[in-house]
Coordinates of C-alpha atoms in Angstrom, one line a residue:
X1 CA 123.9 170.5 91.7
X2 CA 123.9 170.2 88.0
X3 CA 126.0 167.6 86.3
X4 CA 129.2 170.2 85.1
X5 CA 129.5 170.9 88.7
X6 CA 133.9 171.7 89.0
X7 CA 135.4 171.1 92.4
X8 CA 138.6 172.9 92.9
X9 CA 141.3 170.4 92.2
X10 CA 143.8 171.4 89.9
X11 CA 147.1 169.6 89.4
X12 CA 145.3 166.4 89.8
X13 CA 147.9 163.5 88.3
X14 CA 150.6 165.7 88.0
X15 CA 150.6 165.9 92.1
X16 CA 150.6 161.9 91.6
X17 CA 152.6 161.4 89.6
X18 CA 155.5 164.3 91.6
X19 CA 154.7 162.2 94.8
X20 CA 154.9 158.6 93.2
X21 CA 158.9 159.9 91.7
X22 CA 159.9 160.5 95.4
X23 CA 158.7 157.2 96.6
X24 CA 160.0 155.5 93.5
X25 CA 163.9 157.1 94.7
X26 CA 162.8 156.9 98.2
X27 CA 162.4 152.2 97.7
X28 CA 165.5 152.0 95.1
X29 CA 167.7 154.0 97.6
X30 CA 165.5 151.7 100.4
X31 CA 166.2 148.3 98.1
X32 CA 169.5 149.3 96.9
X33 CA 171.3 149.7 100.3
X34 CA 169.4 146.4 101.6
X35 CA 171.7 144.3 99.2
X36 CA 174.4 146.0 99.1
X37 CA 175.5 146.5 102.6
X38 CA 173.3 143.8 103.7
X39 CA 175.3 140.4 103.3
X40 CA 173.8 136.8 102.0
X41 CA 172.7 135.4 105.2
X42 CA 170.6 138.7 106.3
X43 CA 169.1 139.5 102.6
X44 CA 168.2 135.9 103.0
X45 CA 166.4 135.8 106.0
X46 CA 164.9 139.0 105.1
X47 CA 163.3 137.5 101.7
X48 CA 165.1 139.3 98.3
X49 CA 167.9 136.2 98.1
X50 CA 167.3 132.7 97.5
X51 CA 171.0 130.3 98.4
X52 CA 171.6 127.9 97.5
X53 CA 169.1 126.7 94.7
X54 CA 169.1 123.8 92.4
X55 CA 167.5 124.4 89.0
X56 CA 165.0 122.0 87.7
X57 CA 164.6 122.6 83.8
X58 CA 165.2 124.7 81.3
X59 CA 163.4 125.4 78.0
X60 CA 163.4 128.2 75.4
X61 CA 159.9 129.5 76.0
X62 CA 157.7 131.7 75.0
X63 CA 158.5 134.9 73.1
X64 CA 162.0 132.9 73.0
X65 CA 163.1 133.2 75.9
X66 CA 164.5 131.0 78.3
X67 CA 162.3 129.8 80.9
X68 CA 164.8 127.8 83.7
X69 CA 162.5 126.5 86.6
X70 CA 164.3 126.6 89.8
X71 CA 163.9 126.0 93.5
X72 CA 165.2 127.0 96.9
X73 CA 167.2 125.0 99.0
X74 CA 167.1 125.9 103.2
X75 CA 165.2 128.7 105.4
X76 CA 162.3 127.2 103.8
X77 CA 160.4 129.1 106.2
X78 CA 160.8 132.5 105.9
X79 CA 158.6 134.4 103.4
X80 CA 159.7 135.2 100.8
X81 CA 159.6 138.7 99.1
X82 CA 158.9 137.2 95.3
X83 CA 156.3 137.9 93.1
X84 CA 154.8 137.5 89.6
X85 CA 156.5 139.9 87.5
X86 CA 159.3 140.6 89.2
X87 CA 162.9 141.1 88.2
X88 CA 165.2 139.4 89.2
X89 CA 169.5 138.3 89.0
X90 CA 171.1 135.0 88.6
X91 CA 174.6 135.1 90.0
X92 CA 177.9 132.4 91.2
X93 CA 178.9 132.9 94.7
X94 CA 182.3 132.2 92.2
X95 CA 182.4 135.5 91.2
X96 CA 178.7 137.4 92.7
X97 CA 180.0 140.1 90.9
X98 CA 180.5 139.8 87.5
X99 CA 178.9 135.7 86.6
X100 CA 175.7 138.0 86.9
X101 CA 172.3 137.7 84.8
X102 CA 168.5 139.2 84.1
X103 CA 165.3 137.8 84.1
X104 CA 162.7 137.7 85.2
X105 CA 159.4 136.6 87.1
X106 CA 157.2 134.2 85.6
X107 CA 155.7 132.1 87.9
X108 CA 155.9 131.8 91.6
X109 CA 154.9 129.7 95.0
X110 CA 156.4 129.3 98.2
X111 CA 159.9 126.7 97.6
X112 CA 160.2 127.3 93.3
X113 CA 160.3 129.8 90.7
X114 CA 160.4 129.8 86.7
X115 CA 163.0 132.6 85.7
X116 CA 162.3 134.4 81.8
X117 CA 166.4 135.4 80.7
X118 CA 166.6 137.2 77.2
X119 CA 169.4 134.2 76.1
X120 CA 169.0 131.2 73.9
X121 CA 171.1 129.3 77.0
X122 CA 172.6 129.7 80.7
X123 CA 176.3 131.2 80.3
X124 CA 179.0 129.0 81.3
X125 CA 179.3 130.1 85.0
X126 CA 176.4 128.8 85.6
X127 CA 178.7 125.9 86.5
X128 CA 181.1 126.6 88.5
X129 CA 179.8 127.0 91.9
X130 CA 176.3 127.6 93.9
X131 CA 174.0 129.2 92.6
X132 CA 171.4 132.4 93.5
X133 CA 168.9 134.2 93.4
X134 CA 168.4 138.1 94.1
X135 CA 165.2 140.3 94.0
X136 CA 166.2 143.2 92.1
X137 CA 164.0 147.1 92.5
X138 CA 160.7 146.0 91.4
X139 CA 161.1 149.2 88.6
X140 CA 158.0 147.9 86.3
X141 CA 155.2 148.3 89.2
X142 CA 156.5 152.1 88.9
X143 CA 156.2 152.1 85.9
X144 CA 152.5 150.4 85.3
X145 CA 151.6 153.3 87.3
X146 CA 153.0 155.9 85.8
X147 CA 151.8 155.2 82.7
X148 CA 148.5 154.8 84.0
X149 CA 148.9 158.6 85.0
X150 CA 150.0 160.2 82.5
X151 CA 147.0 158.9 80.6
X152 CA 144.6 159.6 82.6
X153 CA 146.1 163.1 82.9
X154 CA 145.5 162.6 78.8
X155 CA 141.7 161.4 79.6
X156 CA 140.8 164.2 82.0
X157 CA 141.4 166.6 79.2
X158 CA 138.8 164.7 76.5
X159 CA 135.8 166.6 76.3
X160 CA 133.8 164.0 75.5
X161 CA 135.4 161.2 77.0
X162 CA 136.8 162.4 80.1
X163 CA 133.8 162.9 82.2
X164 CA 134.8 159.1 83.5
X165 CA 138.1 159.9 85.0
X166 CA 136.9 164.1 86.0
X167 CA 134.2 162.5 87.7
X168 CA 136.1 160.2 89.7
X169 CA 139.3 163.1 90.3
X170 CA 136.8 165.6 91.9
X171 CA 136.1 167.5 89.0
X172 CA 132.6 166.9 87.7
X173 CA 129.4 166.0 90.0
X174 CA 128.6 161.7 90.3
X175 CA 124.6 161.4 89.6
X176 CA 123.1 159.1 90.9
X177 CA 120.1 157.1 90.1
X178 CA 117.2 156.8 92.2
X179 CA 117.1 153.4 94.7
X180 CA 114.6 150.9 93.9
X181 CA 113.9 148.6 95.6
X182 CA 114.3 145.0 93.1
X183 CA 117.0 143.6 93.8
X184 CA 116.4 140.7 97.4
X185 CA 118.3 137.9 98.4
X186 CA 117.4 135.9 101.2
X187 CA 121.1 134.7 102.1
X188 CA 121.8 138.5 102.3
X189 CA 121.0 140.6 105.6
X190 CA 119.0 144.4 104.6
X191 CA 122.3 146.6 104.3
X192 CA 124.2 143.6 102.2
X193 CA 121.3 143.8 99.2
X194 CA 120.8 147.3 99.4
X195 CA 124.3 147.8 98.9
X196 CA 124.1 146.1 95.8
X197 CA 120.9 147.1 94.5
X198 CA 123.8 150.3 94.4
X199 CA 126.0 148.7 92.5
X200 CA 123.4 147.6 90.0
X201 CA 121.9 151.3 89.6
X202 CA 125.6 153.5 89.7
X203 CA 126.7 155.0 86.8
X204 CA 130.2 155.5 87.4
X205 CA 130.8 154.1 90.8
X206 CA 129.5 152.9 93.9
X207 CA 131.7 152.3 97.1
X208 CA 130.9 149.4 99.4
X209 CA 132.3 150.2 103.4
X210 CA 133.0 146.5 105.3
X211 CA 134.0 147.1 108.9
X212 CA 135.4 143.7 109.7
X213 CA 133.6 140.3 109.8
X214 CA 130.6 142.2 107.9
X215 CA 130.4 139.3 104.8
X216 CA 132.2 142.6 102.5
X217 CA 133.3 139.3 100.3
X218 CA 129.9 137.2 100.6
X219 CA 128.6 140.4 99.4
X220 CA 131.1 140.9 96.0
X221 CA 130.1 137.8 95.0
X222 CA 126.6 137.8 94.9
X223 CA 127.1 141.4 92.9
X224 CA 129.4 140.2 90.4
X225 CA 126.2 137.1 89.9
X226 CA 123.8 140.1 90.4
X227 CA 126.2 142.2 87.7
X228 CA 127.2 139.3 85.0
X229 CA 122.9 138.9 84.5
X230 CA 122.3 142.3 84.4
X231 CA 124.7 143.6 81.8
X232 CA 125.7 139.5 80.5
X233 CA 129.2 141.5 80.2
X234 CA 132.8 139.9 81.9
X235 CA 133.7 141.2 85.0
X236 CA 137.2 142.5 86.0
X237 CA 138.3 141.9 89.6
X238 CA 141.4 142.9 91.3
X239 CA 142.6 143.3 94.8
X240 CA 146.4 145.6 96.0
X241 CA 147.5 141.7 97.4
X242 CA 147.7 138.7 95.9
X243 CA 146.0 136.7 98.9
X244 CA 143.1 139.3 98.7
X245 CA 143.0 138.2 95.0
X246 CA 143.4 134.3 96.0
X247 CA 140.0 134.6 98.5
X248 CA 138.3 136.8 95.0
X249 CA 139.0 133.7 92.6
X250 CA 138.0 130.6 95.3
X251 CA 134.8 132.2 96.8
X252 CA 134.3 133.6 92.8
X253 CA 134.6 129.8 91.8
X254 CA 132.6 128.6 94.6
X255 CA 129.8 130.4 93.8
X256 CA 129.9 128.9 90.2
X257 CA 131.0 131.9 88.2
X258 CA 133.4 130.9 85.6
X259 CA 136.4 133.2 86.7
X260 CA 139.7 132.7 85.5
X261 CA 143.1 134.2 88.1
X262 CA 145.8 136.2 86.3
X263 CA 149.3 135.6 87.9
X264 CA 150.4 133.0 90.0
X265 CA 148.9 132.6 92.6
X266 CA 149.9 133.0 96.8
X267 CA 147.9 130.7 98.0
X268 CA 149.3 127.1 97.1
X269 CA 146.7 125.4 96.2
X270 CA 145.6 122.7 93.9
X271 CA 142.2 123.7 93.5
X272 CA 143.2 127.5 93.3
X273 CA 145.9 126.1 90.5
X274 CA 143.6 124.9 88.5
X275 CA 141.1 128.4 88.7
X276 CA 144.9 130.2 86.9
X277 CA 145.2 131.4 82.9
X278 CA 148.3 128.5 83.1
X279 CA 146.4 125.3 84.1
X280 CA 143.4 126.4 81.7
X281 CA 145.7 127.1 78.8
X282 CA 147.1 123.4 79.5
X283 CA 143.7 121.4 79.7
X284 CA 143.3 123.0 76.4
X285 CA 141.9 120.7 73.4
X286 CA 144.2 122.6 70.9
X287 CA 147.3 122.8 73.7
X288 CA 148.4 119.2 72.2
X289 CA 149.6 120.6 69.5
X290 CA 151.7 122.8 71.8
X291 CA 153.4 119.4 73.4
X292 CA 154.6 117.8 69.5
X293 CA 156.1 121.4 69.5
X294 CA 157.5 122.2 71.9
X295 CA 159.6 118.9 72.1
X296 CA 160.7 119.9 68.8
X297 CA 162.8 123.3 70.4
X298 CA 163.9 121.0 73.0
X299 CA 165.2 118.5 70.8
X300 CA 167.2 121.9 68.4
X301 CA 167.7 123.2 71.0
X302 CA 169.7 120.0 72.7
X303 CA 170.9 119.6 69.7
X304 CA 172.7 123.2 69.3
X305 CA 173.6 122.8 73.1
X306 CA 175.9 120.3 72.3
X307 CA 178.9 122.1 70.3
X308 CA 181.9 123.1 72.0
X309 CA 183.1 126.6 73.0
X310 CA 186.4 125.9 70.5
X311 CA 184.4 125.4 67.1
X312 CA 185.1 126.4 63.8
X313 CA 183.0 128.1 61.1
X314 CA 180.9 125.3 59.5
X315 CA 180.6 124.2 63.3
X316 CA 179.4 128.0 64.0
X317 CA 177.0 128.3 61.6
X318 CA 175.2 124.3 61.6
X319 CA 174.4 125.8 65.9
X320 CA 173.1 128.7 64.7
X321 CA 171.2 127.1 62.8
X322 CA 170.0 124.4 65.1
X323 CA 169.0 128.2 67.3
X324 CA 166.5 129.2 64.3
X325 CA 164.5 126.9 63.8
X326 CA 164.6 126.4 67.2
X327 CA 163.0 130.1 67.3
X328 CA 160.7 129.4 63.8
X329 CA 159.1 126.9 65.8
X330 CA 158.4 128.2 68.6
X331 CA 156.9 131.0 66.6
X332 CA 154.5 128.4 65.3
X333 CA 153.5 128.2 69.8
X334 CA 153.4 131.7 70.9
X335 CA 150.6 131.5 68.5
X336 CA 148.5 128.6 69.1
X337 CA 149.3 130.2 73.2
X338 CA 147.9 132.7 72.1
X339 CA 144.9 131.3 70.7
X340 CA 144.1 129.4 73.3
X341 CA 144.7 132.5 75.4
X342 CA 142.6 134.3 74.0
X343 CA 140.0 131.6 73.9
X344 CA 140.0 130.9 77.3
X345 CA 139.5 134.1 78.4
X346 CA 136.3 134.8 75.6
X347 CA 134.9 132.1 77.7
X348 CA 135.6 133.5 81.1
X349 CA 133.0 135.8 83.4
X350 CA 135.2 137.5 85.7
X351 CA 138.6 138.1 85.4
X352 CA 140.9 138.7 88.5
X353 CA 143.9 139.4 89.1
X354 CA 146.0 142.1 91.0
X355 CA 145.9 145.7 90.6
X356 CA 149.5 146.2 88.3
X357 CA 148.4 142.8 87.1
X358 CA 145.5 143.3 85.7
X359 CA 147.4 144.7 82.5
X360 CA 149.1 141.4 82.2
X361 CA 150.5 141.2 78.2
X362 CA 147.6 138.7 77.9
X363 CA 145.0 141.1 78.5
X364 CA 146.7 144.5 78.3
X365 CA 143.9 145.8 75.3
X366 CA 140.4 144.0 77.2
X367 CA 137.9 146.6 78.3
X368 CA 135.3 145.4 80.5
X369 CA 131.7 147.2 81.3
X370 CA 132.1 147.1 85.7
X371 CA 135.3 147.0 87.4
X372 CA 135.6 146.0 91.1
X373 CA 138.6 146.7 93.2
X374 CA 138.9 144.7 96.2
X375 CA 140.2 146.1 99.3
X376 CA 140.2 149.6 98.2
X377 CA 141.3 151.7 101.1
X378 CA 144.7 149.9 101.2
X379 CA 144.9 149.8 97.4
X380 CA 147.9 152.1 96.9
X381 CA 146.0 155.2 94.4
X382 CA 148.4 155.0 90.9
X383 CA 148.0 151.5 91.0
X384 CA 144.5 152.0 91.2
X385 CA 144.3 154.0 87.7
X386 CA 146.0 150.8 86.2
X387 CA 142.8 148.9 85.9
X388 CA 139.7 151.7 86.3
X389 CA 141.1 152.8 83.0
X390 CA 139.9 149.4 81.7
X391 CA 136.2 150.0 82.9
X392 CA 133.4 151.8 82.0
X393 CA 131.7 151.7 86.1
X394 CA 133.6 151.5 89.0
X395 CA 133.0 149.1 92.5
X396 CA 135.5 149.9 95.5
X397 CA 135.2 147.7 98.9
X398 CA 136.7 148.6 101.9
X399 CA 137.5 149.5 105.0
X400 CA 139.2 153.6 105.6
X401 CA 139.4 152.6 109.5
X402 CA 142.2 149.8 108.7
X403 CA 145.2 149.8 107.3
X404 CA 146.1 152.3 104.3
X405 CA 148.7 151.2 102.3
X406 CA 152.1 151.2 102.2
X407 CA 154.1 153.3 101.6
X408 CA 157.6 152.8 102.0
X409 CA 159.0 157.0 102.5
X410 CA 157.4 159.2 105.4
X411 CA 157.7 162.8 103.9
X412 CA 155.0 161.3 100.8
X413 CA 152.9 159.7 103.0
X414 CA 152.3 162.6 104.7
X415 CA 152.0 164.8 101.5
X416 CA 149.1 163.1 100.6
X417 CA 150.0 159.2 99.0
X418 CA 148.8 157.3 102.1
X419 CA 145.5 159.1 100.9
X420 CA 143.6 156.5 99.0
X421 CA 141.3 157.5 96.0
X422 CA 138.1 155.6 98.6
X423 CA 138.8 157.9 101.4
X424 CA 138.9 160.5 98.7
X425 CA 135.4 159.2 96.7
X426 CA 133.9 158.4 100.0
X427 CA 134.6 162.3 101.9
X428 CA 133.2 164.1 98.4
X429 CA 130.5 162.0 98.3
X430 CA 128.8 159.7 101.1
X431 CA 125.8 159.2 99.3
X432 CA 127.6 156.4 97.4
X433 CA 128.5 154.6 100.1
X434 CA 126.0 151.7 101.4
X435 CA 127.8 150.5 105.0
X436 CA 127.5 147.4 105.2
X437 CA 125.8 147.4 108.8
X438 CA 125.6 143.1 110.6
X439 CA 128.7 141.4 111.6
X440 CA 129.4 138.2 112.1
X441 CA 132.9 138.1 113.7
X442 CA 132.8 139.1 117.4
X443 CA 130.9 138.8 120.4
X444 CA 129.1 142.0 120.8
X445 CA 131.6 143.0 123.8
X446 CA 134.6 143.0 121.7
X447 CA 132.6 145.2 118.4
X448 CA 131.2 147.8 121.5
X449 CA 134.6 149.5 121.4
X450 CA 135.5 150.1 118.1
X451 CA 132.3 150.4 116.7
X452 CA 131.6 153.8 118.8
X453 CA 135.2 155.1 119.3
X454 CA 134.9 154.0 114.9
X455 CA 132.3 154.0 113.5
X456 CA 129.9 156.0 114.9
X457 CA 128.1 153.1 116.7
X458 CA 126.2 151.5 114.2
X459 CA 127.5 148.6 114.3
X460 CA 125.6 145.4 115.4
X461 CA 126.1 141.9 115.9
X462 CA 124.2 139.5 114.2
X463 CA 122.7 137.1 117.2
X464 CA 124.6 134.0 115.6
X465 CA 127.9 135.6 117.5
X466 CA 126.4 138.4 120.1
X467 CA 126.7 136.0 123.0
X468 CA 130.3 134.3 121.3
X469 CA 132.2 133.1 124.4
X470 CA 134.3 130.3 125.8
X471 CA 132.5 128.0 127.8
X472 CA 134.0 129.6 131.3
X473 CA 135.4 132.5 130.2
X474 CA 133.0 135.4 132.1
X475 CA 135.0 138.4 130.8
X476 CA 134.7 138.5 126.7
X477 CA 137.2 141.7 126.4
X478 CA 139.5 143.3 129.6
X479 CA 142.2 145.2 129.5
X480 CA 145.2 143.8 130.9
X481 CA 147.5 147.6 133.1
X482 CA 150.9 146.7 133.5
X483 CA 151.4 150.7 134.7
X484 CA 154.1 150.6 137.6
X485 CA 154.4 146.9 137.3
X486 CA 158.3 148.0 136.0
X487 CA 157.6 146.8 132.6
X488 CA 159.8 149.0 130.6
X489 CA 160.0 149.3 126.7
X490 CA 163.4 147.9 125.7
X491 CA 165.2 149.8 122.1
X492 CA 167.7 148.0 120.4
X493 CA 169.2 149.1 116.8
X494 CA 166.0 151.4 116.2
X495 CA 163.1 148.2 117.5
X496 CA 161.4 148.2 120.4
X497 CA 160.1 145.5 122.4
X498 CA 158.6 144.9 126.1
X499 CA 159.9 141.7 127.1
X500 CA 157.8 142.3 130.9
X501 CA 154.3 141.9 128.8
X502 CA 156.3 138.5 127.0
X503 CA 156.2 136.4 130.3
X504 CA 153.4 138.4 131.2
X505 CA 151.1 136.6 128.6
X506 CA 153.0 133.2 128.4
X507 CA 152.0 133.1 132.2
X508 CA 148.1 134.1 131.0
X509 CA 148.4 131.7 128.4
X510 CA 149.1 129.2 131.1
X511 CA 146.9 129.9 132.9
X512 CA 144.6 129.1 131.0
X513 CA 144.6 127.6 127.7
X514 CA 144.3 124.2 129.1
X515 CA 140.3 125.3 130.6
X516 CA 139.9 127.2 128.0
X517 CA 140.5 123.8 125.9
X518 CA 138.7 121.3 127.7
X519 CA 135.7 123.8 128.1
X520 CA 135.2 123.0 124.0
X521 CA 132.7 120.3 123.4
X522 CA 134.9 117.7 121.2
X523 CA 134.1 119.0 117.8
X524 CA 135.5 122.9 118.3
X525 CA 138.5 123.7 117.5
X526 CA 140.2 126.4 120.0
X527 CA 142.6 129.5 117.7
X528 CA 144.5 132.0 119.8
X529 CA 146.2 135.1 117.6
X530 CA 149.0 136.3 120.1
X531 CA 149.5 140.1 118.5
X532 CA 151.8 143.1 118.3
X533 CA 152.1 145.9 116.6
X534 CA 156.1 145.6 116.3
X535 CA 158.1 143.1 114.7
X536 CA 160.1 142.8 117.8
X537 CA 157.9 142.1 119.8
X538 CA 156.4 139.5 117.9
X539 CA 159.5 138.0 117.7
X540 CA 159.7 137.8 120.8
X541 CA 156.6 136.4 121.7
X542 CA 157.7 133.1 119.8
X543 CA 160.9 132.6 121.0
X544 CA 159.6 132.9 124.9
X545 CA 156.2 130.6 123.9
X546 CA 158.6 128.7 122.2
X547 CA 160.2 127.9 125.4
X548 CA 157.5 127.6 128.1
X549 CA 157.7 123.3 127.7
X550 CA 153.8 123.8 129.1
X551 CA 152.7 125.1 126.0
X552 CA 153.9 123.2 123.6
X553 CA 151.1 120.7 123.7
X554 CA 149.1 123.8 122.5
X555 CA 151.7 125.3 119.6
X556 CA 149.3 124.5 116.4
X557 CA 146.6 126.3 118.2
X558 CA 149.6 129.9 118.5
X559 CA 149.7 132.1 115.5
X560 CA 151.9 134.9 116.9
X561 CA 152.3 138.1 114.5
X562 CA 152.7 141.8 114.2
X563 CA 149.6 143.3 113.6
X564 CA 149.8 143.9 110.1
X565 CA 150.5 140.3 109.2
X566 CA 147.9 139.7 110.1
X567 CA 145.0 142.2 108.5
X568 CA 141.7 139.3 107.3
X569 CA 142.3 136.7 109.5
X570 CA 140.6 136.5 112.5
X571 CA 141.0 133.8 115.8
X572 CA 138.8 132.3 119.1
X573 CA 140.9 134.4 121.3
X574 CA 143.0 137.2 120.8
X575 CA 145.9 138.8 122.7
X576 CA 147.7 142.4 121.6
X577 CA 150.9 143.5 123.3
X578 CA 150.8 147.1 123.0
X579 CA 154.4 147.5 123.4
X580 CA 154.7 150.5 124.6
X581 CA 156.1 151.1 128.2
X582 CA 158.1 154.4 129.4
X583 CA 157.8 159.0 130.9
X584 CA 157.8 160.0 127.8
X585 CA 154.0 158.7 126.8
X586 CA 155.6 157.9 123.6
X587 CA 153.3 155.7 121.4
X588 CA 154.1 156.4 118.0
X589 CA 152.5 154.2 114.8
X590 CA 150.1 153.3 118.0
X591 CA 149.1 156.9 117.4
X592 CA 147.3 156.2 114.1
X593 CA 144.8 154.3 115.6
X594 CA 143.2 151.5 112.5
X595 CA 146.1 149.6 113.4
X596 CA 144.5 149.1 116.5
X597 CA 141.3 148.5 115.2
X598 CA 142.2 145.8 113.5
X599 CA 144.7 144.4 116.5
X600 CA 140.4 144.0 118.0
X601 CA 138.3 143.1 115.9
X602 CA 140.8 139.6 115.0
X603 CA 139.0 138.3 117.8
X604 CA 135.8 136.7 117.8
X605 CA 135.1 135.1 121.3
X606 CA 137.8 137.0 123.9
X607 CA 140.3 140.1 123.7
X608 CA 143.0 140.4 125.9
X609 CA 144.7 143.5 125.8
X610 CA 148.1 143.9 127.8
X611 CA 149.9 147.5 127.7
X612 CA 150.8 150.7 130.4
X613 CA 148.3 152.8 131.1
X614 CA 150.6 155.4 132.0
X615 CA 151.9 155.6 128.5
X616 CA 148.6 154.6 125.6
X617 CA 146.3 157.3 127.8
X618 CA 148.3 159.9 127.2
X619 CA 146.3 159.2 123.8
X620 CA 141.8 160.2 123.7
X621 CA 141.1 156.4 121.8
X622 CA 143.4 153.9 124.2
X623 CA 141.6 156.5 127.5
X624 CA 138.5 156.1 125.9
X625 CA 139.1 152.0 125.7
X626 CA 140.3 151.7 129.2
X627 CA 137.7 153.5 130.7
X628 CA 135.0 151.5 128.5
X629 CA 136.9 148.0 129.9
X630 CA 136.0 149.9 133.7
X631 CA 132.6 151.1 132.9
X632 CA 132.4 146.8 131.7
X633 CA 133.9 146.0 134.5
X634 CA 136.6 144.6 132.7
X635 CA 139.4 146.1 133.0
X636 CA 141.9 144.8 136.2
X637 CA 145.8 145.6 137.4
X638 CA 148.8 143.3 136.8
X639 CA 149.0 143.3 139.6
X640 CA 145.8 140.6 140.5
X641 CA 148.5 138.2 138.9
X642 CA 152.0 137.3 140.9
X643 CA 154.6 138.7 138.9
X644 CA 157.1 137.9 140.5
X645 CA 159.1 135.8 139.0
X646 CA 158.3 137.8 135.6

């Protein structure tokens, strides 16, 4: 096939821009409705409001912004949605409609954040009533995505410079280098070594397909080391979520690679914090000059703030002079910080960030020989173009048989926004795909059905895990059929749950957890995950299991979450409550089998699936799974247990 072969992809970026506009409007409306129509407590429980908060410190920060440090004072258990770079609003309950000031999150952890406000000092109302923080709609991320799409569109029309973009969108053929046999790492299997070999030889893009438990992250880390050795140029490594970026950052650092994390990690560990740009700036020898100047800034600012509001012309001029001097010194601080930032970044072999974070002001104008996007099958394509346009060559890693990116509007999702760049490239260029086919997580019986259903039967279990099981258990995977037991689903305010399944799981755990724990050696641990496709069912499961006295000694062993929240995790034992049980055979988003793939492949030694065959059996994926459990003798009816008390 000639290099200039053109695929029929007219208006590629225009279509993405249109879809993204629709998603933005839908997302904005949802968020505004949440803020306007929900009570303060509802917003707190949704993770979009902290109230009341405690201000711990204020100082004049970079670019003449006032930096305010604050902590939340309650609801620590609620997973909040505040993230670095997002817009927020500080408000007072004295007059919440009027007493409001907007700012940007410049640092965030679980229970504290730093907000930058474009003011010299907080308004007078901040000293009245209790204060809170609302999360505003994230215009910034959308703006970055739109800008990237417009740049991609423009570049694709450039005859000389646009070939890289045109290849990625299918308008030009991607040449393939002849794969040699030069790369070998003794700690990797054959498939992993071949994948790195293909990454090293890729002229435009390489695709790493990593099914669950196949060592995708391990392969990526070794690929980065090989790229640094071959090209001796800085690599940008990004992912759609902060959690994924944190994992990669720690693994790269553990491999002896000099890595700098841009943005604030979600995982709050001291060592991870040390890898951030902010922490490295703090440790830089030139930073002592900054601290001296910052002390001067605080002195002048405090002197200015001592003036009362009812002062005359002379006092007003003096106050202004003090603020002006503070601003002048602050500009000197900014210059030193710019020097330190550049020095730290220049000495880093790898920079890590989220997709949107890859355009952070400190690295906005940097370009890279290689950009790696991990979890690319979960990445919204418009966001991917932000780092892609900084690259000469691209590596995408992920698994399109697991959960897709989050798209708020089902209409937009159905029109193609949920279809990722990773999927498109896999479909158009299967020759560029390296499949990791040896998994190191699951007993082979747990692995077998997902492998056949979704990976063409290509997965193999490594000998170290193939026979993994709990010592007293002979069924690594089983299906418990609730058909006819009366465990019907309930719908309340659009939320679906199944009380019968929740209580059965409680009873089953009661019967087995003690024996599982007792069978382990003193050095072994036991981990259990209880997961459901619906948030309401996960909440119900937590309530039901928490109220069981016999399970309380094992509370620390059991984690209960939705399937979507469990991606990336693994446990010795996994219970899946399918939840759906109705006469109409409606299974909702269980029909997206990628969700079920994630659920099944979290289990290492035992998988227990509970569901109503009369409902879920209408779908081929579940019908064939039930047939698989029957074939291996691990199908059971719930009637084999005493369910009279359930």
